Amino acid sequence: MDRLAETALIGGERSDAMDHCLAGITRLSGEVKDASGYIPPYDQRTYGEAIKALQEKLEETRKSHAPKPKFSFKSKSPSALSLSDAAELAAEKRRAVPGYLSPSPNASFVNTPSYINTPANERAHDEQDSLHEENEQPRQEGKPAGTTNTETKAQSPPADPAQESDRPSLSTTTTSTSISNQSGTHIILPSSAPNTRTPCSLSKLSGCVVDLSVPTTATAPFASITITSVSSSLVLCGSVSGPAHITGVKSSVLVLKCRQFRMHDCENVDVYLHCTSRPIIENCKGIRFAVLPKFHSDLISTSQEDPSAVPNQWNQIDDFKWLSPDKPSPNWSLLPAEDSVPDETWREIVPGGPGWSVGDILKAVGVGSTASGAANGS
């Protein structure tokens, strides 16, 4: 925490560092809870006070280093966020920086550090140059600065709706959270995200690591989550108080706690699940289920209710495409213990950091090998 002041605000590095500190404190709290059976009461009280002091220190540090914005808007439309993030993505492609999608200064998401700092004023200079050129052209034509050429605009072709829908989009507001059209990025929803008691949607993701667990365990769970068209990705959904609808997911790993689980048209997916009702799959194959990893279960039990308070029916699967009561469904199975991701991987590698690329994280959790593992299991 003492080094937080040395981290840069550019690229969301300071916010990302604070999220890692929060996850570490939560992990320590879970470890103390697990050791309560053999630690003397005095030591338990001492450790509890130390953890509380760390939490208070982190909150004080967060407030002391919080930037003071010159102005703010009450709300921001998803389209504005999409254009900003798309512009930043284009700038990174010009600089040939692979791997991460750095957020704009106004974006609501943070990513793991790219370790190549993006100049904060580069896009501002580009916008100033564009505005300067726009004003210079009317002067050359004998028109006052600020006037527009309506004839040129009239001749411009209209924007293609299909292209607009394919733009990268990261949006979190007081009414919803959505991520779409991402490839090869590591996205972490920060603990400072707006109200998470809202619906969340993920769509059109490929080769990504998406971690939504921090705010849903630190504050409140999502009201619901919808995941569509995701391939070769790791998605940590955190806690969902309502239903989870998963459609068109292939060769991926999902981690979530929810009240209702519905999966359609999915193939070769490993699901680490805590569900308080019977999960339902339909038109799926190669789906393997496992209990929620201990690391994530500890996060949820430490910050919210104890998951053991309500029966966990993670392995009571109903396959609507297999109605034979005498034979088990060939479309799903339990994930073998030898294929499960070790708890230290969830704790040390999945959060990212120096030396861990998106590809390294996906390989560590078995993305890319889920297809062969599911085939062997069936």
mmCIF file of C-alpha atoms in Angstrom:
data_model
loop_
_atom_site.group_PDB
_atom_site.id
_atom_site.type_symbol
_atom_site.label_atom_id
_atom_site.label_comp_id
_atom_site.label_asym_id
_atom_site.label_seq_id
_atom_site.Cartn_x
_atom_site.Cartn_y
_atom_site.Cartn_z
ATOM 1 C CA MET A 1 0.000 0.000 0.000
ATOM 2 C CA ASP A 2 2.897 2.344 0.746
ATOM 3 C CA ARG A 3 3.884 2.169 -2.924
ATOM 4 C CA LEU A 4 0.444 3.050 -4.293
ATOM 5 C CA ALA A 5 1.438 6.712 -4.550
ATOM 6 C CA GLU A 6 4.276 5.684 -6.879
ATOM 7 C CA THR A 7 1.972 3.909 -9.343
ATOM 8 C CA ALA A 8 0.803 5.832 -12.382
ATOM 9 C CA LEU A 9 -2.781 6.961 -12.901
ATOM 10 C CA ILE A 10 -2.297 6.398 -16.641
ATOM 11 C CA GLY A 11 -3.826 3.163 -17.915
ATOM 12 C CA GLY A 12 -5.646 2.514 -14.622
ATOM 13 C CA GLU A 13 -2.507 1.099 -12.945
ATOM 14 C CA ARG A 14 -3.231 2.650 -9.523
ATOM 15 C CA SER A 15 -6.833 1.425 -9.513
ATOM 16 C CA ASP A 16 -5.635 -2.030 -10.568
ATOM 17 C CA ALA A 17 -3.055 -2.062 -7.751
ATOM 18 C CA MET A 18 -5.753 -1.160 -5.213
ATOM 19 C CA ASP A 19 -7.929 -4.015 -6.479
ATOM 20 C CA HIS A 20 -5.028 -6.427 -5.993
ATOM 21 C CA CYS A 21 -4.554 -5.121 -2.427
ATOM 22 C CA LEU A 22 -8.265 -5.656 -1.740
ATOM 23 C CA ALA A 23 -8.105 -9.219 -3.068
ATOM 24 C CA GLY A 24 -5.065 -9.921 -0.897
ATOM 25 C CA ILE A 25 -6.767 -8.634 2.255
ATOM 26 C CA THR A 26 -9.856 -10.728 1.494
ATOM 27 C CA ARG A 27 -7.654 -13.787 0.960
ATOM 28 C CA LEU A 28 -5.950 -13.229 4.342
ATOM 29 C CA SER A 29 -9.348 -12.952 6.008
ATOM 30 C CA GLY A 30 -10.378 -16.266 4.472
ATOM 31 C CA GLU A 31 -7.178 -17.967 5.625
ATOM 32 C CA VAL A 32 -7.679 -16.749 9.196
ATOM 33 C CA LYS A 33 -11.233 -18.057 9.091
ATOM 34 C CA ASP A 34 -10.046 -21.469 7.856
ATOM 35 C CA ALA A 35 -7.455 -21.644 10.655
ATOM 36 C CA SER A 36 -9.912 -20.716 13.422
ATOM 37 C CA GLY A 37 -10.139 -24.353 14.500
ATOM 38 C CA TYR A 38 -6.582 -24.508 15.787
ATOM 39 C CA ILE A 39 -5.558 -20.864 16.430
ATOM 40 C CA PRO A 40 -6.010 -19.627 20.037
ATOM 41 C CA PRO A 41 -8.791 -17.041 20.514
ATOM 42 C CA TYR A 42 -6.281 -14.345 21.453
ATOM 43 C CA ASP A 43 -4.368 -14.843 18.187
ATOM 44 C CA GLN A 44 -7.632 -14.887 16.230
ATOM 45 C CA ARG A 45 -8.571 -11.537 17.761
ATOM 46 C CA THR A 46 -5.106 -10.140 16.999
ATOM 47 C CA TYR A 47 -5.249 -11.282 13.382
ATOM 48 C CA GLY A 48 -8.779 -9.929 13.014
ATOM 49 C CA GLU A 49 -7.711 -6.515 14.287
ATOM 50 C CA ALA A 50 -4.720 -6.532 11.937
ATOM 51 C CA ILE A 51 -6.931 -7.339 8.940
ATOM 52 C CA LYS A 52 -9.381 -4.610 9.960
ATOM 53 C CA ALA A 53 -6.486 -2.148 10.199
ATOM 54 C CA LEU A 54 -5.350 -3.136 6.704
ATOM 55 C CA GLN A 55 -8.855 -2.557 5.348
ATOM 56 C CA GLU A 56 -9.023 0.883 6.988
ATOM 57 C CA LYS A 57 -5.565 1.787 5.714
ATOM 58 C CA LEU A 58 -6.511 0.764 2.168
ATOM 59 C CA GLU A 59 -9.669 2.884 2.342
ATOM 60 C CA GLU A 60 -7.693 5.880 3.636
ATOM 61 C CA THR A 61 -5.111 5.379 0.897
ATOM 62 C CA ARG A 62 -7.840 5.148 -1.744
ATOM 63 C CA LYS A 63 -9.378 8.424 -0.567
ATOM 64 C CA SER A 64 -6.057 10.257 -0.228
ATOM 65 C CA HIS A 65 -4.925 9.322 -3.725
ATOM 66 C CA ALA A 66 -8.309 9.714 -5.411
ATOM 67 C CA PRO A 67 -7.977 12.156 -8.344
ATOM 68 C CA LYS A 68 -9.973 15.375 -8.181
ATOM 69 C CA PRO A 69 -11.834 15.686 -11.482
ATOM 70 C CA LYS A 70 -12.264 19.139 -12.946
ATOM 71 C CA PHE A 71 -15.735 18.273 -14.058
ATOM 72 C CA SER A 72 -18.004 15.244 -14.217
ATOM 73 C CA PHE A 73 -21.102 14.065 -15.985
ATOM 74 C CA LYS A 74 -24.009 12.419 -14.247
ATOM 75 C CA SER A 75 -24.228 9.670 -16.820
ATOM 76 C CA LYS A 76 -22.508 8.481 -19.937
ATOM 77 C CA SER A 77 -24.157 6.718 -22.831
ATOM 78 C CA PRO A 78 -22.779 3.310 -23.884
ATOM 79 C CA SER A 79 -22.123 4.686 -27.366
ATOM 80 C CA ALA A 80 -19.775 7.347 -25.990
ATOM 81 C CA LEU A 81 -17.833 4.716 -24.096
ATOM 82 C CA SER A 82 -17.646 2.537 -27.168
ATOM 83 C CA LEU A 83 -16.216 5.306 -29.342
ATOM 84 C CA SER A 84 -13.642 6.234 -26.713
ATOM 85 C CA ASP A 85 -12.471 2.678 -26.192
ATOM 86 C CA ALA A 86 -12.434 2.054 -29.934
ATOM 87 C CA ALA A 87 -10.236 5.120 -30.436
ATOM 88 C CA GLU A 88 -7.833 3.902 -27.766
ATOM 89 C CA LEU A 89 -7.718 0.453 -29.368
ATOM 90 C CA ALA A 90 -6.882 2.003 -32.724
ATOM 91 C CA ALA A 91 -4.107 4.048 -31.106
ATOM 92 C CA GLU A 92 -2.606 0.926 -29.564
ATOM 93 C CA LYS A 93 -2.655 -0.864 -32.910
ATOM 94 C CA ARG A 94 -0.715 2.037 -34.423
ATOM 95 C CA ARG A 95 1.890 1.628 -31.717
ATOM 96 C CA ALA A 96 1.900 -2.166 -32.228
ATOM 97 C CA VAL A 97 1.342 -2.911 -28.545
ATOM 98 C CA PRO A 98 -0.018 -6.491 -28.312
ATOM 99 C CA GLY A 99 -2.102 -8.070 -25.622
ATOM 100 C CA TYR A 100 -3.995 -5.609 -23.462
ATOM 101 C CA LEU A 101 -6.705 -3.037 -24.168
ATOM 102 C CA SER A 102 -5.815 0.028 -22.103
ATOM 103 C CA PRO A 103 -8.853 2.023 -20.975
ATOM 104 C CA SER A 104 -9.374 5.656 -21.785
ATOM 105 C CA PRO A 105 -9.249 8.171 -18.930
ATOM 106 C CA ASN A 106 -13.058 8.157 -18.905
ATOM 107 C CA ALA A 107 -13.520 4.396 -19.151
ATOM 108 C CA SER A 108 -15.094 2.581 -16.217
ATOM 109 C CA PHE A 109 -12.995 -0.580 -16.484
ATOM 110 C CA VAL A 110 -9.376 -1.278 -15.646
ATOM 111 C CA ASN A 111 -7.109 -3.918 -17.109
ATOM 112 C CA THR A 112 -4.011 -5.640 -15.816
ATOM 113 C CA PRO A 113 -0.964 -3.409 -16.388
ATOM 114 C CA SER A 114 0.402 -3.455 -19.915
ATOM 115 C CA TYR A 115 3.831 -2.356 -18.544
ATOM 116 C CA ILE A 116 4.192 -0.004 -21.494
ATOM 117 C CA ASN A 117 2.725 3.298 -20.395
ATOM 118 C CA THR A 118 0.499 5.029 -22.881
ATOM 119 C CA PRO A 119 1.054 8.835 -23.000
ATOM 120 C CA ALA A 120 -2.025 10.410 -21.482
ATOM 121 C CA ASN A 121 -2.012 13.388 -23.837
ATOM 122 C CA GLU A 122 -1.545 11.502 -27.092
ATOM 123 C CA ARG A 123 -5.249 11.227 -27.912
ATOM 124 C CA ALA A 124 -5.805 14.836 -26.790
ATOM 125 C CA HIS A 125 -3.147 15.987 -29.280
ATOM 126 C CA ASP A 126 -4.788 13.911 -32.021
ATOM 127 C CA GLU A 127 -8.152 15.532 -31.286
ATOM 128 C CA GLN A 128 -6.613 19.023 -31.287
ATOM 129 C CA ASP A 129 -4.886 18.342 -34.625
ATOM 130 C CA SER A 130 -8.172 17.081 -36.070
ATOM 131 C CA LEU A 131 -10.023 20.184 -34.862
ATOM 132 C CA HIS A 132 -7.266 22.443 -36.223
ATOM 133 C CA GLU A 133 -7.470 20.824 -39.674
ATOM 134 C CA GLU A 134 -11.271 21.128 -39.640
ATOM 135 C CA ASN A 135 -11.057 24.869 -38.934
ATOM 136 C CA GLU A 136 -8.219 25.478 -41.409
ATOM 137 C CA GLN A 137 -10.109 24.074 -44.406
ATOM 138 C CA PRO A 138 -12.991 26.627 -44.273
ATOM 139 C CA ARG A 139 -10.443 29.461 -43.987
ATOM 140 C CA GLN A 140 -8.716 28.296 -47.183
ATOM 141 C CA GLU A 141 -12.066 28.274 -48.964
ATOM 142 C CA GLY A 142 -12.921 31.787 -47.771
ATOM 143 C CA LYS A 143 -15.355 30.623 -45.092
ATOM 144 C CA PRO A 144 -15.267 31.673 -41.436
ATOM 145 C CA ALA A 145 -13.750 29.185 -39.021
ATOM 146 C CA GLY A 146 -16.261 26.835 -37.409
ATOM 147 C CA THR A 147 -18.513 26.529 -40.494
ATOM 148 C CA THR A 148 -19.126 23.096 -41.960
ATOM 149 C CA ASN A 149 -19.304 21.914 -45.518
ATOM 150 C CA THR A 150 -22.823 20.517 -45.737
ATOM 151 C CA GLU A 151 -22.297 19.316 -49.309
ATOM 152 C CA THR A 152 -19.362 17.131 -48.276
ATOM 153 C CA LYS A 153 -21.310 15.722 -45.336
ATOM 154 C CA ALA A 154 -24.274 14.994 -47.542
ATOM 155 C CA GLN A 155 -22.061 12.988 -49.896
ATOM 156 C CA SER A 156 -20.546 10.907 -47.062
ATOM 157 C CA PRO A 157 -21.939 7.364 -46.972
ATOM 158 C CA PRO A 158 -24.043 6.501 -43.908
ATOM 159 C CA ALA A 159 -22.449 4.401 -41.177
ATOM 160 C CA ASP A 160 -22.957 0.667 -41.512
ATOM 161 C CA PRO A 161 -25.070 -0.584 -38.560
ATOM 162 C CA ALA A 162 -23.243 -3.921 -38.679
ATOM 163 C CA GLN A 163 -19.879 -2.191 -38.274
ATOM 164 C CA GLU A 164 -21.231 -0.094 -35.402
ATOM 165 C CA SER A 165 -22.402 -3.245 -33.579
ATOM 166 C CA ASP A 166 -18.941 -4.815 -33.943
ATOM 167 C CA ARG A 167 -17.106 -1.967 -32.210
ATOM 168 C CA PRO A 168 -15.354 -2.901 -28.931
ATOM 169 C CA SER A 169 -17.582 -1.804 -26.055
ATOM 170 C CA LEU A 170 -16.961 -1.512 -22.307
ATOM 171 C CA SER A 171 -19.809 0.067 -20.358
ATOM 172 C CA THR A 172 -20.739 0.193 -16.693
ATOM 173 C CA THR A 173 -23.491 2.498 -15.461
ATOM 174 C CA THR A 174 -25.928 2.691 -12.573
ATOM 175 C CA THR A 175 -28.404 0.583 -14.557
ATOM 176 C CA SER A 176 -26.274 -2.090 -16.275
ATOM 177 C CA THR A 177 -22.820 -3.480 -17.031
ATOM 178 C CA SER A 178 -21.860 -4.750 -20.486
ATOM 179 C CA ILE A 179 -18.718 -5.935 -22.278
ATOM 180 C CA SER A 180 -18.716 -6.870 -25.961
ATOM 181 C CA ASN A 181 -16.530 -7.361 -29.034
ATOM 182 C CA GLN A 182 -13.236 -8.016 -27.248
ATOM 183 C CA SER A 183 -10.356 -10.226 -28.363
ATOM 184 C CA GLY A 184 -7.192 -11.178 -26.476
ATOM 185 C CA THR A 185 -7.759 -8.749 -23.577
ATOM 186 C CA HIS A 186 -7.620 -9.054 -19.782
ATOM 187 C CA ILE A 187 -10.471 -7.054 -18.264
ATOM 188 C CA ILE A 188 -10.968 -6.543 -14.522
ATOM 189 C CA LEU A 189 -14.095 -4.820 -13.249
ATOM 190 C CA PRO A 190 -12.782 -2.520 -10.476
ATOM 191 C CA SER A 191 -14.147 -2.377 -6.959
ATOM 192 C CA SER A 192 -15.068 1.258 -7.654
ATOM 193 C CA ALA A 193 -17.564 0.251 -10.373
ATOM 194 C CA PRO A 194 -21.085 1.724 -10.063
ATOM 195 C CA ASN A 195 -23.949 -0.177 -8.483
ATOM 196 C CA THR A 196 -23.474 -3.898 -9.220
ATOM 197 C CA ARG A 197 -27.040 -4.749 -8.164
ATOM 198 C CA THR A 198 -27.903 -4.509 -11.855
ATOM 199 C CA PRO A 199 -27.956 -6.858 -14.867
ATOM 200 C CA CYS A 200 -24.644 -7.717 -16.533
ATOM 201 C CA SER A 201 -24.125 -8.877 -20.133
ATOM 202 C CA LEU A 202 -21.069 -10.283 -21.918
ATOM 203 C CA SER A 203 -21.042 -10.963 -25.659
ATOM 204 C CA LYS A 204 -18.689 -11.648 -28.565
ATOM 205 C CA LEU A 205 -15.532 -12.363 -26.579
ATOM 206 C CA SER A 206 -12.618 -14.394 -27.939
ATOM 207 C CA GLY A 207 -9.388 -15.345 -26.183
ATOM 208 C CA CYS A 208 -10.150 -13.077 -23.199
ATOM 209 C CA VAL A 209 -9.796 -13.159 -19.418
ATOM 210 C CA VAL A 210 -12.721 -11.319 -17.790
ATOM 211 C CA ASP A 211 -12.828 -10.924 -13.996
ATOM 212 C CA LEU A 212 -16.039 -9.473 -12.540
ATOM 213 C CA SER A 213 -15.558 -10.983 -9.080
ATOM 214 C CA VAL A 214 -14.026 -8.064 -7.137
ATOM 215 C CA PRO A 215 -17.017 -5.665 -6.985
ATOM 216 C CA THR A 216 -19.599 -8.455 -6.672
ATOM 217 C CA THR A 217 -17.859 -9.762 -3.555
ATOM 218 C CA ALA A 218 -16.769 -6.406 -2.118
ATOM 219 C CA THR A 219 -20.164 -4.696 -2.492
ATOM 220 C CA ALA A 220 -23.155 -6.585 -3.922
ATOM 221 C CA PRO A 221 -23.896 -9.342 -6.470
ATOM 222 C CA PHE A 222 -25.214 -8.743 -9.966
ATOM 223 C CA ALA A 223 -28.981 -8.999 -10.329
ATOM 224 C CA SER A 224 -28.503 -11.327 -13.322
ATOM 225 C CA ILE A 225 -25.914 -12.184 -15.948
ATOM 226 C CA THR A 226 -26.233 -13.016 -19.650
ATOM 227 C CA ILE A 227 -23.289 -14.513 -21.553
ATOM 228 C CA THR A 228 -23.476 -15.059 -25.330
ATOM 229 C CA SER A 229 -21.035 -15.897 -28.138
ATOM 230 C CA VAL A 230 -17.879 -16.443 -26.079
ATOM 231 C CA SER A 231 -14.998 -18.662 -27.207
ATOM 232 C CA SER A 232 -11.616 -19.715 -25.772
ATOM 233 C CA SER A 233 -11.992 -17.439 -22.747
ATOM 234 C CA LEU A 234 -11.991 -17.442 -18.945
ATOM 235 C CA VAL A 235 -14.909 -15.619 -17.302
ATOM 236 C CA LEU A 236 -15.047 -15.118 -13.535
ATOM 237 C CA CYS A 237 -18.593 -13.903 -12.980
ATOM 238 C CA GLY A 238 -18.381 -13.485 -9.222
ATOM 239 C CA SER A 239 -21.715 -13.605 -7.423
ATOM 240 C CA VAL A 240 -25.150 -13.328 -9.077
ATOM 241 C CA SER A 241 -28.263 -13.035 -6.918
ATOM 242 C CA GLY A 242 -30.579 -14.119 -9.743
ATOM 243 C CA PRO A 243 -30.364 -16.165 -12.955
ATOM 244 C CA ALA A 244 -27.393 -16.822 -15.216
ATOM 245 C CA HIS A 245 -28.195 -17.341 -18.913
ATOM 246 C CA ILE A 246 -25.323 -18.768 -20.983
ATOM 247 C CA THR A 247 -25.690 -19.238 -24.751
ATOM 248 C CA GLY A 248 -23.212 -20.069 -27.506
ATOM 249 C CA VAL A 249 -20.116 -20.492 -25.310
ATOM 250 C CA LYS A 250 -17.374 -22.760 -26.667
ATOM 251 C CA SER A 251 -14.028 -24.065 -25.351
ATOM 252 C CA SER A 252 -14.067 -21.820 -22.283
ATOM 253 C CA VAL A 253 -14.017 -21.852 -18.473
ATOM 254 C CA LEU A 254 -16.769 -20.213 -16.389
ATOM 255 C CA VAL A 255 -16.693 -19.523 -12.638
ATOM 256 C CA LEU A 256 -19.860 -18.259 -10.957
ATOM 257 C CA LYS A 257 -22.265 -18.397 -8.044
ATOM 258 C CA CYS A 258 -25.930 -17.925 -8.946
ATOM 259 C CA ARG A 259 -29.466 -18.808 -7.979
ATOM 260 C CA GLN A 260 -30.499 -20.240 -11.364
ATOM 261 C CA PHE A 261 -28.284 -21.632 -14.126
ATOM 262 C CA ARG A 262 -29.463 -22.002 -17.745
ATOM 263 C CA MET A 263 -27.083 -23.066 -20.521
ATOM 264 C CA HIS A 264 -27.987 -23.416 -24.218
ATOM 265 C CA ASP A 265 -26.048 -24.320 -27.381
ATOM 266 C CA CYS A 266 -22.658 -24.623 -25.656
ATOM 267 C CA GLU A 267 -19.736 -26.976 -26.312
ATOM 268 C CA ASN A 268 -16.639 -28.041 -24.364
ATOM 269 C CA VAL A 269 -17.039 -25.749 -21.369
ATOM 270 C CA ASP A 270 -15.768 -26.295 -17.814
ATOM 271 C CA VAL A 271 -18.140 -24.732 -15.268
ATOM 272 C CA TYR A 272 -17.045 -24.108 -11.666
ATOM 273 C CA LEU A 273 -20.416 -23.564 -10.061
ATOM 274 C CA HIS A 274 -22.306 -22.809 -6.873
ATOM 275 C CA CYS A 275 -26.045 -22.903 -7.617
ATOM 276 C CA THR A 276 -28.955 -23.027 -5.182
ATOM 277 C CA SER A 277 -31.302 -24.662 -7.715
ATOM 278 C CA ARG A 278 -30.895 -27.503 -10.210
ATOM 279 C CA PRO A 279 -28.807 -26.306 -13.193
ATOM 280 C CA ILE A 280 -30.360 -26.793 -16.626
ATOM 281 C CA ILE A 281 -28.592 -27.430 -19.931
ATOM 282 C CA GLU A 282 -30.134 -27.808 -23.382
ATOM 283 C CA ASN A 283 -28.598 -28.624 -26.758
ATOM 284 C CA CYS A 284 -25.124 -28.764 -25.192
ATOM 285 C CA LYS A 285 -22.260 -31.250 -25.293
ATOM 286 C CA GLY A 286 -18.911 -31.680 -23.596
ATOM 287 C CA ILE A 287 -19.951 -29.689 -20.494
ATOM 288 C CA ARG A 288 -18.019 -30.515 -17.295
ATOM 289 C CA PHE A 289 -19.124 -29.290 -13.875
ATOM 290 C CA ALA A 290 -17.045 -28.734 -10.740
ATOM 291 C CA VAL A 291 -17.672 -27.151 -7.365
ATOM 292 C CA LEU A 292 -16.711 -23.492 -6.974
ATOM 293 C CA PRO A 293 -12.936 -23.141 -6.322
ATOM 294 C CA LYS A 294 -12.066 -22.696 -2.653
ATOM 295 C CA PHE A 295 -10.406 -19.337 -3.318
ATOM 296 C CA HIS A 296 -13.585 -17.861 -4.828
ATOM 297 C CA SER A 297 -15.837 -19.575 -2.299
ATOM 298 C CA ASP A 298 -13.801 -17.932 0.483
ATOM 299 C CA LEU A 299 -14.191 -14.517 -1.157
ATOM 300 C CA ILE A 300 -17.961 -14.886 -1.280
ATOM 301 C CA SER A 301 -18.346 -16.278 2.256
ATOM 302 C CA THR A 302 -16.060 -13.575 3.690
ATOM 303 C CA SER A 303 -17.839 -10.643 2.076
ATOM 304 C CA GLN A 304 -21.437 -11.854 1.874
ATOM 305 C CA GLU A 305 -23.458 -14.822 3.061
ATOM 306 C CA ASP A 306 -21.960 -18.231 3.765
ATOM 307 C CA PRO A 307 -22.421 -20.358 0.598
ATOM 308 C CA SER A 308 -23.004 -23.428 2.777
ATOM 309 C CA ALA A 309 -26.145 -21.843 4.263
ATOM 310 C CA VAL A 310 -28.158 -22.874 1.173
ATOM 311 C CA PRO A 311 -27.700 -26.332 -0.392
ATOM 312 C CA ASN A 312 -25.358 -26.256 -3.366
ATOM 313 C CA GLN A 313 -26.842 -28.241 -6.272
ATOM 314 C CA TRP A 314 -23.895 -27.751 -8.645
ATOM 315 C CA ASN A 315 -23.935 -31.431 -9.690
ATOM 316 C CA GLN A 316 -27.721 -31.967 -9.943
ATOM 317 C CA ILE A 317 -27.902 -31.253 -13.673
ATOM 318 C CA ASP A 318 -31.106 -31.479 -15.719
ATOM 319 C CA ASP A 319 -30.464 -32.041 -19.447
ATOM 320 C CA PHE A 320 -33.579 -31.081 -21.401
ATOM 321 C CA LYS A 321 -32.195 -32.870 -24.468
ATOM 322 C CA TRP A 322 -31.763 -36.158 -22.591
ATOM 323 C CA LEU A 323 -34.936 -37.357 -20.932
ATOM 324 C CA SER A 324 -34.043 -41.028 -20.410
ATOM 325 C CA PRO A 325 -34.199 -41.802 -16.673
ATOM 326 C CA ASP A 326 -32.262 -45.062 -17.013
ATOM 327 C CA LYS A 327 -29.067 -43.775 -18.629
ATOM 328 C CA PRO A 328 -26.971 -40.740 -17.678
ATOM 329 C CA SER A 329 -26.743 -37.924 -20.183
ATOM 330 C CA PRO A 330 -23.668 -38.092 -22.433
ATOM 331 C CA ASN A 331 -23.721 -34.310 -22.803
ATOM 332 C CA TRP A 332 -22.279 -33.460 -19.389
ATOM 333 C CA SER A 333 -20.041 -34.954 -16.706
ATOM 334 C CA LEU A 334 -18.269 -34.075 -13.488
ATOM 335 C CA LEU A 335 -14.821 -32.556 -13.917
ATOM 336 C CA PRO A 336 -12.188 -35.097 -12.765
ATOM 337 C CA ALA A 337 -10.070 -33.979 -9.826
ATOM 338 C CA GLU A 338 -6.878 -34.314 -11.869
ATOM 339 C CA ASP A 339 -8.260 -31.864 -14.452
ATOM 340 C CA SER A 340 -9.405 -29.260 -11.916
ATOM 341 C CA VAL A 341 -7.459 -26.007 -11.705
ATOM 342 C CA PRO A 342 -5.343 -25.912 -8.493
ATOM 343 C CA ASP A 343 -6.308 -23.323 -5.904
ATOM 344 C CA GLU A 344 -2.865 -21.679 -6.062
ATOM 345 C CA THR A 345 -3.452 -21.040 -9.776
ATOM 346 C CA TRP A 346 -6.675 -19.163 -8.994
ATOM 347 C CA ARG A 347 -4.849 -17.198 -6.286
ATOM 348 C CA GLU A 348 -1.478 -16.452 -7.913
ATOM 349 C CA ILE A 349 -1.827 -16.626 -11.713
ATOM 350 C CA VAL A 350 -5.400 -15.761 -12.667
ATOM 351 C CA PRO A 351 -5.313 -12.201 -11.178
ATOM 352 C CA GLY A 352 -2.469 -11.416 -13.610
ATOM 353 C CA GLY A 353 0.554 -9.250 -13.080
ATOM 354 C CA PRO A 354 4.173 -9.006 -14.272
ATOM 355 C CA GLY A 355 5.160 -11.976 -16.368
ATOM 356 C CA TRP A 356 1.638 -13.338 -16.901
ATOM 357 C CA SER A 357 0.100 -12.705 -20.296
ATOM 358 C CA VAL A 358 -3.491 -13.440 -21.288
ATOM 359 C CA GLY A 359 -2.275 -16.565 -23.084
ATOM 360 C CA ASP A 360 -0.409 -17.745 -19.978
ATOM 361 C CA ILE A 361 -3.517 -17.363 -17.809
ATOM 362 C CA LEU A 362 -5.753 -19.186 -20.298
ATOM 363 C CA LYS A 363 -3.244 -22.031 -20.561
ATOM 364 C CA ALA A 364 -2.990 -22.295 -16.766
ATOM 365 C CA VAL A 365 -6.765 -22.840 -16.386
ATOM 366 C CA GLY A 366 -6.958 -25.310 -19.269
ATOM 367 C CA VAL A 367 -8.523 -23.163 -21.970
ATOM 368 C CA GLY A 368 -7.468 -24.790 -25.215
ATOM 369 C CA SER A 369 -7.457 -28.226 -23.638
ATOM 370 C CA THR A 370 -11.108 -28.264 -22.542
ATOM 371 C CA ALA A 371 -12.185 -29.722 -25.873
ATOM 372 C CA SER A 372 -9.838 -32.703 -25.658
ATOM 373 C CA GLY A 373 -10.568 -33.195 -21.952
ATOM 374 C CA ALA A 374 -14.320 -33.209 -22.521
ATOM 375 C CA ALA A 375 -13.955 -35.602 -25.431
ATOM 376 C CA ASN A 376 -11.888 -38.011 -23.329
ATOM 377 C CA GLY A 377 -14.363 -37.780 -20.482
ATOM 378 C CA SER A 378 -17.295 -38.659 -22.730
#
